[in-house]
Coordinates of C-alpha atoms in Angstrom, one line a residue:
R1 CA 98.9 122.8 95.0
N2 CA 97.5 124.4 97.9
N3 CA 93.7 123.2 98.7
P4 CA 93.5 122.7 102.9
E5 CA 89.5 122.4 102.5
K6 CA 90.4 119.5 100.1
R7 CA 88.1 120.2 97.9
S8 CA 87.5 118.2 94.4
D9 CA 89.8 119.1 92.1
P10 CA 89.7 117.4 88.5
Y11 CA 93.1 117.7 87.9
A12 CA 94.9 115.9 91.3
F13 CA 94.2 112.6 90.9
Y14 CA 96.8 109.7 91.5
F15 CA 96.8 105.6 91.5
V16 CA 97.6 103.9 94.2
E17 CA 99.1 100.7 94.3
G18 CA 98.1 99.1 97.8
S19 CA 99.4 97.4 100.3
L20 CA 98.8 94.9 103.0
Y21 CA 98.9 96.5 107.0
N22 CA 99.5 95.3 110.3
D23 CA 98.6 96.5 113.3
L24 CA 101.5 98.6 114.6
T25 CA 101.6 100.4 111.0
L26 CA 97.8 101.8 111.3
D27 CA 98.3 103.0 115.1
K28 CA 100.9 105.1 113.4
Y29 CA 98.4 106.3 110.7
E30 CA 95.8 107.0 113.4
Q31 CA 98.2 109.2 115.2
E32 CA 99.9 110.8 112.1
N33 CA 96.4 111.8 110.5
N34 CA 94.0 112.0 113.7
Y35 CA 91.4 109.2 112.5
A36 CA 90.3 106.1 113.8
Y37 CA 90.2 102.5 112.4
S38 CA 87.0 100.4 113.1
E39 CA 87.4 96.8 113.8
E40 CA 86.2 96.4 110.3
Q41 CA 88.3 98.4 108.3
R42 CA 91.4 97.2 110.2
A43 CA 90.2 93.4 109.4
Y44 CA 89.9 94.7 105.9
Y45 CA 93.6 96.5 105.4
K46 CA 95.2 93.7 107.3
Q47 CA 93.6 90.5 104.1
N48 CA 93.2 93.0 101.6
P49 CA 95.9 95.9 99.7
G50 CA 94.8 99.1 100.3
A51 CA 95.5 102.4 100.7
A52 CA 94.9 102.9 104.7
H53 CA 97.0 106.0 104.9
I54 CA 95.1 108.1 102.7
D55 CA 91.7 106.6 104.6
G56 CA 89.2 109.9 105.3
Q57 CA 90.9 112.0 102.9
H58 CA 90.9 111.2 99.9
T59 CA 87.4 109.7 97.5
V60 CA 88.1 106.1 95.7
F61 CA 86.6 106.6 92.7
G62 CA 87.8 103.5 90.5
E63 CA 90.0 100.5 90.0
I64 CA 92.6 99.1 87.4
I65 CA 91.6 96.0 86.3
E66 CA 93.6 96.4 83.7
G67 CA 96.0 98.5 81.0
F68 CA 98.9 98.3 83.8
E69 CA 101.5 99.4 81.5
V70 CA 99.9 102.2 80.8
I71 CA 100.5 103.2 84.7
A72 CA 103.8 101.8 84.9
K73 CA 104.5 104.6 82.0
L74 CA 103.0 107.2 84.4
T75 CA 105.7 106.6 87.3
H76 CA 108.3 107.4 84.6
V77 CA 106.9 110.6 83.5
K78 CA 108.8 113.9 84.7
T79 CA 107.7 116.0 87.4
D80 CA 108.4 119.1 88.9
G81 CA 109.6 119.8 92.6
R82 CA 105.8 119.4 93.7
D83 CA 105.4 116.1 92.3
W84 CA 103.1 117.4 89.2
P85 CA 104.0 116.1 85.8
I86 CA 106.4 118.6 83.7
S87 CA 104.0 117.9 80.6
D88 CA 99.9 117.7 81.1
I89 CA 99.0 114.4 81.2
Y90 CA 94.7 113.6 79.7
I91 CA 92.8 110.4 80.3
E92 CA 91.5 109.6 76.8
R93 CA 89.0 106.9 77.9
C94 CA 87.5 105.2 80.9
E95 CA 84.6 102.8 80.8
V96 CA 82.0 102.0 84.0
I97 CA 81.5 97.9 84.7
D98 CA 78.5 96.8 86.9

């Protein structure tokens, strides 16, 4: 999909398995994305798994705390040339946990 304004799209979402980062990698992402990480962000990514490469570009709206076997199945779904699933996938249930 072409979405240069990065407008909200209820169908365009993905799951990210976080990683720990070092300064060299964070420097690289800053250059690639024209984005500057604060000292707090750098400290966080060095100690907590995250997805630094999409900071400032996407909004995180949830965390998976169970059901990882479902995510594992999703990684094996057949996709087209743009990495879009051949068949639609629907989230049937989710819940908000305070």
